Coordinates of C-alpha atoms in Angstrom, one line a residue:
X281 CA 58.3 91.1 83.2
X282 CA 56.8 90.3 79.9
X283 CA 53.1 89.6 78.9
X284 CA 52.2 87.7 75.3
X285 CA 48.6 87.0 73.7
X286 CA 48.0 85.3 69.8
X287 CA 45.4 84.8 67.7
X288 CA 44.7 82.8 64.8
X289 CA 41.9 82.6 62.3
X290 CA 42.3 78.6 60.5
X291 CA 43.1 80.8 57.9
X292 CA 46.6 80.8 58.8
X293 CA 45.9 84.9 59.2
X294 CA 47.6 85.7 63.3
X295 CA 48.0 88.7 64.8
X296 CA 48.8 89.0 68.3
X297 CA 50.1 92.6 70.7
X298 CA 53.2 91.3 73.0
X299 CA 55.3 93.5 75.4
X300 CA 58.5 93.6 77.4
X301 CA 60.6 95.9 79.9
X302 CA 63.4 97.5 78.3
X303 CA 66.6 97.6 80.7
X304 CA 65.7 101.4 80.6
X305 CA 62.4 100.9 82.5
X306 CA 59.9 101.6 79.6
X307 CA 57.8 99.0 77.9
X308 CA 58.1 98.3 74.3
X309 CA 54.9 96.7 72.9
X310 CA 54.2 95.2 69.5
X311 CA 51.8 94.1 67.6
X312 CA 51.5 92.2 64.3
X313 CA 49.7 90.6 62.0
X314 CA 50.9 87.7 59.6
X315 CA 48.3 87.4 56.6
X316 CA 48.4 86.4 53.0
X317 CA 50.5 90.3 52.6
X318 CA 53.1 89.3 55.0
X319 CA 54.2 89.8 58.6
X320 CA 53.5 93.1 60.0
X321 CA 54.6 94.8 63.0
X322 CA 53.4 97.8 64.3
X323 CA 56.1 98.8 68.0
X324 CA 55.8 101.6 70.7
X325 CA 57.6 102.5 73.3
X326 CA 55.8 103.7 76.4
X327 CA 58.1 105.5 79.0
X328 CA 57.4 103.9 81.9
X329 CA 59.5 107.2 83.8
X330 CA 61.6 104.8 86.2
X331 CA 65.4 104.7 85.3
X332 CA 67.3 101.4 86.4
X333 CA 70.5 102.3 89.0
X334 CA 73.0 103.0 87.0
X335 CA 76.9 102.5 89.1
X336 CA 80.4 102.7 86.4
X337 CA 82.3 99.7 85.9
X338 CA 85.0 99.1 88.3
X339 CA 88.3 99.6 86.2
X340 CA 89.6 96.2 84.4
X341 CA 92.9 97.6 84.8
X342 CA 95.1 97.0 87.0
X343 CA 98.9 98.5 87.7
X344 CA 101.8 95.9 88.4
X345 CA 103.5 94.9 91.2
X346 CA 106.3 97.2 91.5
X347 CA 109.3 94.8 90.3
X348 CA 111.4 93.3 92.6
X349 CA 114.0 91.4 91.5
X350 CA 114.2 87.4 92.8
X351 CA 117.5 87.4 94.0
X352 CA 120.5 89.9 96.1
X353 CA 124.0 89.7 94.6
X354 CA 126.0 87.5 96.7
X355 CA 128.1 88.8 99.7
X356 CA 131.8 87.8 98.8
X357 CA 134.7 88.1 101.5
X358 CA 137.4 89.7 101.7
X359 CA 140.5 86.7 100.2
X360 CA 141.8 85.9 101.7
X361 CA 146.5 84.7 100.5
X362 CA 148.7 83.2 102.5
X363 CA 152.5 81.9 100.9
X364 CA 153.1 78.5 99.9
X365 CA 154.4 75.9 101.7
X366 CA 156.9 74.0 99.9
X367 CA 159.0 71.2 100.9
X368 CA 163.0 71.7 101.1
X369 CA 163.9 69.8 98.3
X370 CA 166.4 66.8 98.3
X371 CA 169.4 66.6 96.9
X372 CA 170.6 62.9 96.8
X373 CA 174.3 61.8 97.3
X374 CA 176.5 61.6 94.3
X375 CA 175.7 58.7 91.8
X376 CA 179.3 58.5 91.2
X377 CA 182.4 57.5 93.3
X378 CA 186.0 59.7 93.6
X379 CA 188.7 58.9 91.3
X380 CA 190.3 55.6 91.5
X381 CA 194.1 56.5 90.7
X382 CA 196.0 53.0 90.1
X383 CA 194.7 50.4 87.4
X384 CA 192.5 48.2 88.3
X385 CA 194.3 44.0 88.5
X386 CA 194.0 43.1 84.3
X387 CA 193.4 38.7 84.1
X388 CA 193.6 37.2 81.1
X389 CA 191.4 34.8 80.2

């Protein structure tokens, strides 16, 4: 809440006053004069007897939530080993023939 009034005489001289209600419940009244001597203000504070209700501000700090890992360790089953299965080896028959005891026939050309 505030009020204001001002008067000017037309020769550059101004007189005025304004008041306002402060947050603590008091009223501030300012009477001022502006003339060839400059700007002069007289400030008065009138205690209104009203105390604004005070409530403590909410805390700005909030503790971080407890850490929870985003994954769990993979679960492994016991390894299962089996003996390798090999095919039985295949041996080829001998590539040579039994020795011949007689000479080959001679042919003249």
